[in-house]
Short mmCIF file of C-alpha atoms in Angstrom, two decimals:
data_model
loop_
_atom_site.label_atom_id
_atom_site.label_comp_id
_atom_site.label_asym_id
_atom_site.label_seq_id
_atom_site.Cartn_x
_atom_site.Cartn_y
_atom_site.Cartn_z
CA UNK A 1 37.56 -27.96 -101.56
CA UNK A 2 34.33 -26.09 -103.09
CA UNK A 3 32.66 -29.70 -103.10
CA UNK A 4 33.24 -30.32 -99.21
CA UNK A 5 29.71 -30.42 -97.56
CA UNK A 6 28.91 -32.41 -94.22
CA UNK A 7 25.58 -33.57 -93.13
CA UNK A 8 24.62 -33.96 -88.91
CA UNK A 9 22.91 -37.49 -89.34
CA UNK A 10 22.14 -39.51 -86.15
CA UNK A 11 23.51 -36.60 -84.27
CA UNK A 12 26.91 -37.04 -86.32
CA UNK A 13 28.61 -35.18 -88.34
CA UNK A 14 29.48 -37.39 -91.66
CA UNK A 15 31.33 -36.00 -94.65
CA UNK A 16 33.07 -34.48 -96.98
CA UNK A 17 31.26 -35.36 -99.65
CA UNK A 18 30.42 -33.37 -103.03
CA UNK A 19 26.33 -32.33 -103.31
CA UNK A 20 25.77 -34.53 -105.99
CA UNK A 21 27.13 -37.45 -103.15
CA UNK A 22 24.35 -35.92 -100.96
CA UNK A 23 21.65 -35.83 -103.29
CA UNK A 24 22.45 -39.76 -104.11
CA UNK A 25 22.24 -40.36 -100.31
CA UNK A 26 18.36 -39.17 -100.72
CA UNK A 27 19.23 -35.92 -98.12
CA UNK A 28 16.31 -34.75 -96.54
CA UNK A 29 15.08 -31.25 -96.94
CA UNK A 30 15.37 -30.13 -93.30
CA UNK A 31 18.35 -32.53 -92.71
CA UNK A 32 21.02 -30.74 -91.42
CA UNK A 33 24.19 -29.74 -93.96
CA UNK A 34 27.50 -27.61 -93.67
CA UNK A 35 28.15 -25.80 -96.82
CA UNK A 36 31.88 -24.91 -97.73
CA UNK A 37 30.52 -21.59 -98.27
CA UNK A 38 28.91 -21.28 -95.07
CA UNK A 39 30.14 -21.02 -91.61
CA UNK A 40 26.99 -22.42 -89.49
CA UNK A 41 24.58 -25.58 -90.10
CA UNK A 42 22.03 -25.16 -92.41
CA UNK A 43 18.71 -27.03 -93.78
CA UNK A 44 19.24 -28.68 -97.03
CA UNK A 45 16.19 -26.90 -98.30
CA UNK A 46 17.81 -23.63 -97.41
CA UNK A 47 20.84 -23.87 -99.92
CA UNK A 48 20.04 -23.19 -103.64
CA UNK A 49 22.45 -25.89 -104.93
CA UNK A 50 19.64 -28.16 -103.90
CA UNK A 51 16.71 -26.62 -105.46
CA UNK A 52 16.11 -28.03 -108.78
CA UNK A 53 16.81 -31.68 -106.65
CA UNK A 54 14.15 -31.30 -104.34
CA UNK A 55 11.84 -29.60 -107.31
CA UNK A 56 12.39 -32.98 -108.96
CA UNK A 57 11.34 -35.36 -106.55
CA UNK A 58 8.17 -33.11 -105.55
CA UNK A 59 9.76 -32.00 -102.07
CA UNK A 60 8.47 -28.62 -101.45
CA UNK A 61 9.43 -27.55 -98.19
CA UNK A 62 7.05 -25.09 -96.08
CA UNK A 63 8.83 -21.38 -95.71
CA UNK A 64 7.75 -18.75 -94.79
CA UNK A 65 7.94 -17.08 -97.59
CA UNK A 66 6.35 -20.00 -100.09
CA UNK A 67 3.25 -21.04 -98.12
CA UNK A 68 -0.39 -19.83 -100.15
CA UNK A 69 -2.01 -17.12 -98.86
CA UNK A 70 -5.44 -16.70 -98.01
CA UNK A 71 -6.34 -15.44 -101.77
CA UNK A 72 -4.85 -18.25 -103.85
CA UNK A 73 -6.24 -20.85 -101.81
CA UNK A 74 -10.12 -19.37 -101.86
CA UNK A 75 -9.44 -19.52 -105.69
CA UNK A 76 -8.41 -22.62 -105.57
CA UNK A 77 -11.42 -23.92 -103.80
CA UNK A 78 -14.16 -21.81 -105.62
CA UNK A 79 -12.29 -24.33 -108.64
CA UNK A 80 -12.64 -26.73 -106.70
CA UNK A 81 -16.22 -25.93 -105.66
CA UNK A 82 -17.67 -25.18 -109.64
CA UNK A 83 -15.79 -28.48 -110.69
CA UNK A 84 -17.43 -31.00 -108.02
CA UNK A 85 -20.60 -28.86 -108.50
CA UNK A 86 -21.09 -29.42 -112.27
CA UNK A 87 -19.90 -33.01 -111.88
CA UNK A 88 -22.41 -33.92 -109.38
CA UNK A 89 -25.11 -32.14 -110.80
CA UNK A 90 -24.43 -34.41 -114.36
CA UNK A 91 -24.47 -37.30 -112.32
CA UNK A 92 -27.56 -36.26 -110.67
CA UNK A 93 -29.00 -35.45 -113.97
CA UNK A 94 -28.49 -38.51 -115.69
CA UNK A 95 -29.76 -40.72 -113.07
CA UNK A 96 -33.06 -38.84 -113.43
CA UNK A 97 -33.36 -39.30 -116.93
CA UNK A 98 -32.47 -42.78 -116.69
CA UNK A 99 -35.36 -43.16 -113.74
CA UNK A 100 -37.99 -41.06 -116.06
CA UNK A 101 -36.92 -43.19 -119.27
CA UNK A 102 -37.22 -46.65 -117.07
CA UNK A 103 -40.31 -46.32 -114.55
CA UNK A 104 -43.87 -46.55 -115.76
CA UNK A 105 -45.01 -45.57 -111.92
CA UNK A 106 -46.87 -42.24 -111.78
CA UNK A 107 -43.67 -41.08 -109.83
CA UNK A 108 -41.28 -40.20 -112.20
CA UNK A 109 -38.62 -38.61 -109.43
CA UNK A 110 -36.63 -41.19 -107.72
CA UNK A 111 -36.36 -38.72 -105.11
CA UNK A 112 -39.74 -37.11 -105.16
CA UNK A 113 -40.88 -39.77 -102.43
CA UNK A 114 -38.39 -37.79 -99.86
CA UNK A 115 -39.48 -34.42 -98.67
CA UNK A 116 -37.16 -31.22 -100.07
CA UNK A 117 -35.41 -30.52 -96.36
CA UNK A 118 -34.18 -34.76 -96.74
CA UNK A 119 -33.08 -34.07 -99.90
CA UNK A 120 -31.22 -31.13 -98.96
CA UNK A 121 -29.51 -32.90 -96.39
CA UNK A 122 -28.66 -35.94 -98.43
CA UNK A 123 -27.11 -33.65 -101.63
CA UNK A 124 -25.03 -32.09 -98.83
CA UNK A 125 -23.68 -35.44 -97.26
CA UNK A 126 -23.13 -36.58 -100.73
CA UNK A 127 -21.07 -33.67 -101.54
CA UNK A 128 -19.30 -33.13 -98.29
CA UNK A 129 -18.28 -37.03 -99.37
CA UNK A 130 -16.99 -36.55 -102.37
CA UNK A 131 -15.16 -33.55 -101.37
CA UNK A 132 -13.48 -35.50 -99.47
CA UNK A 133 -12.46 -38.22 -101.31
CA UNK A 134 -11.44 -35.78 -104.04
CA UNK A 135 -9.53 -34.01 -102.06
CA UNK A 136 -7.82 -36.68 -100.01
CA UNK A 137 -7.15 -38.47 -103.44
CA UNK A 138 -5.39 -35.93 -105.11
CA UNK A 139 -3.52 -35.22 -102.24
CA UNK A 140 -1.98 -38.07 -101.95
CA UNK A 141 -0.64 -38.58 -105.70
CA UNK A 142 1.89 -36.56 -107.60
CA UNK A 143 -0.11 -33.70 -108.23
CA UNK A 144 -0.08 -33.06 -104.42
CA UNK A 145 -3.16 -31.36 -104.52
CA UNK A 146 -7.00 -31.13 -106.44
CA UNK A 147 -7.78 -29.57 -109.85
CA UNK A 148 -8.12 -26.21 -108.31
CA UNK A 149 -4.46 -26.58 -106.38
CA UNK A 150 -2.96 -27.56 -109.19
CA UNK A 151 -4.12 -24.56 -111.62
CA UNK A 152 -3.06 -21.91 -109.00
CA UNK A 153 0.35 -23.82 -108.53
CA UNK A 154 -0.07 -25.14 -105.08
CA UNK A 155 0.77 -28.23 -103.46
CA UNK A 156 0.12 -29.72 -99.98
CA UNK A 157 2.89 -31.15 -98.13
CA UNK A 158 3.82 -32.16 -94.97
CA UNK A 159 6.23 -30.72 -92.21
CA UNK A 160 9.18 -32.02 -94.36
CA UNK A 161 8.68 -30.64 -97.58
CA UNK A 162 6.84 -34.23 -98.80
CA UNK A 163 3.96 -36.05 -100.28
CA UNK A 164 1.18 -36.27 -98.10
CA UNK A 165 0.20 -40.39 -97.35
CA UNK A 166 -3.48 -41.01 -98.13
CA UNK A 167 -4.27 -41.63 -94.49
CA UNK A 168 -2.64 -38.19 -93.48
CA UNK A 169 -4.86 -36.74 -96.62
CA UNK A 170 -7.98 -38.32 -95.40
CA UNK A 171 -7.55 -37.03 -91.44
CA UNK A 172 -6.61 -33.44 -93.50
CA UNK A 173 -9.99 -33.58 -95.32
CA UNK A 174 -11.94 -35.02 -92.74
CA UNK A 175 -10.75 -31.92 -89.83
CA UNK A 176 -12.01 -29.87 -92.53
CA UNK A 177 -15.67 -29.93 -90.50
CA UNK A 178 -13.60 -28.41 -87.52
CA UNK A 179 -12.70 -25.57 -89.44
CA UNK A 180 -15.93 -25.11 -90.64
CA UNK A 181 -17.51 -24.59 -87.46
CA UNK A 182 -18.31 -21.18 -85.93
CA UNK A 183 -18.68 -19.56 -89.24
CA UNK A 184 -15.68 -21.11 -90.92
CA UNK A 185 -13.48 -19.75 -88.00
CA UNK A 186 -11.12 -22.74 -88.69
CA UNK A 187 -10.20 -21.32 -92.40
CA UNK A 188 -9.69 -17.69 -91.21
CA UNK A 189 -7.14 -18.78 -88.70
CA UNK A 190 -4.45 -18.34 -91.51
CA UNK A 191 -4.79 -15.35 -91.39
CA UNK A 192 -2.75 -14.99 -87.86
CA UNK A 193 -0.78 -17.88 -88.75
CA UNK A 194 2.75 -17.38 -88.91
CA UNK A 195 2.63 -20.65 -91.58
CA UNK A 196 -0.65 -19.43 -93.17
CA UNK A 197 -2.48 -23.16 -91.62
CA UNK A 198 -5.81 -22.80 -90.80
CA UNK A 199 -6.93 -25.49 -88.14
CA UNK A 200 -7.17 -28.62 -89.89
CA UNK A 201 -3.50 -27.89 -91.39
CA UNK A 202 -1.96 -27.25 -87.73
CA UNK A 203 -3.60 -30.75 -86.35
CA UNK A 204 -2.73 -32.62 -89.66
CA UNK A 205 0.62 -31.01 -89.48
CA UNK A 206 0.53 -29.70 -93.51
CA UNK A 207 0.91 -27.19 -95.10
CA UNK A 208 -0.41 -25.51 -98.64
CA UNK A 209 2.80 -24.12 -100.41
CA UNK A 210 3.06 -22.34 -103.84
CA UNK A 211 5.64 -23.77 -106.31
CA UNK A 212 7.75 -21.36 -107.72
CA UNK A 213 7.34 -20.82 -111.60
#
């Protein structure tokens, strides 16, 4: 029959069953599954009957052939980047006027009492902080990725195709500073990669993949 698949679960081969049987058993995307029309074991992911399933339940699973390249994800980031940028800088902005409007010392900067290489440093921690968070946050809900991610149609996952958890989102975003040493070395590793990861991907074990339209 057209509808006999079998799936190698537990190292067992369990079937027939139809692949509207397998998608109500939840199959995996890199579970294991004979087609009828096939004559060798093949990834769930791999067979096109199971597409629009795995679409559904936000399982993309890392190819070859779907994972961002180096282009989309720089766009994605310089997104990223203005979005974070002009949010902080309103922030910032406010809480100034609100310290000038408030204060009747001569000082009308809450920050002027720092010197300009401090407040450098403390604009950068604040924004390699909320990079973070933003990232790790977005990561880890349906959207699958930040602002910028989601425009250019990509989504991080991990090694099976799934949802990142927010823990595995946070240790992502913070092995981000790896990468970022030596000249941002860590980012241009995609380039060689056969997955397109740069560092903090491989040691996270995600991946960035572009949905299909």
């Amino acid at each position: 029959m057209i509808n006999e698949y079998y799936i190698l679960r537990d190292n067992e081969k369990h079937g027939p069953y139809s692949h509207i049987e397998l998608m109500d058993m939840e199959v995996n995307a890199t579970e294991l599954v004979l087609s009828p029309l096939a004559t060798d074991w093949q990834e769930a992911f791999e067979l096109p009957e199971f597409d629009e399933y795995f679409k559904s339940i936000g399982i993309y699973a890392p190819t070859t052939s779907n994972v961002a390249n180096f282009g989309w994800r720089l766009l994605a980031f310089v997104i990223d980047y203005v979005i974070i940028t002009i949010g902080l800088g309103l922030t910032v902005g406010i809480f100034v006027a609100i310290g000038r409007l408030t204060t009747s010392t001569i000082s009308m900067d809450p920050l002027s009492s720092t010197s300009s290489t401090e407040r450098d440093l403390l604009f950068r921690l604040i924004f390699l902080l909320i990079l973070t968070s933003y990232n790790s946050t977005f990561e880890a809900t349906k959207m699958q990725g930040s602002i910028g991610k989601f425009i250019c149609r990509l989504v991080v996952v991990n090694i099976n195709g799934q949802r990142l958890s927010f823990g595995t989102a946070l240790s992502r975003n913070l092995l981000k500073i790896l990468s970022s040493f030596l000249f941002f070395l860590g980012y241009f590793a995609m380039l060689w990669s056969p997955m397109k990861q740069c560092w903090h991907d491989q040691r996270a074990k995600t991946y960035v993949v572009r949905k299909p339209k």
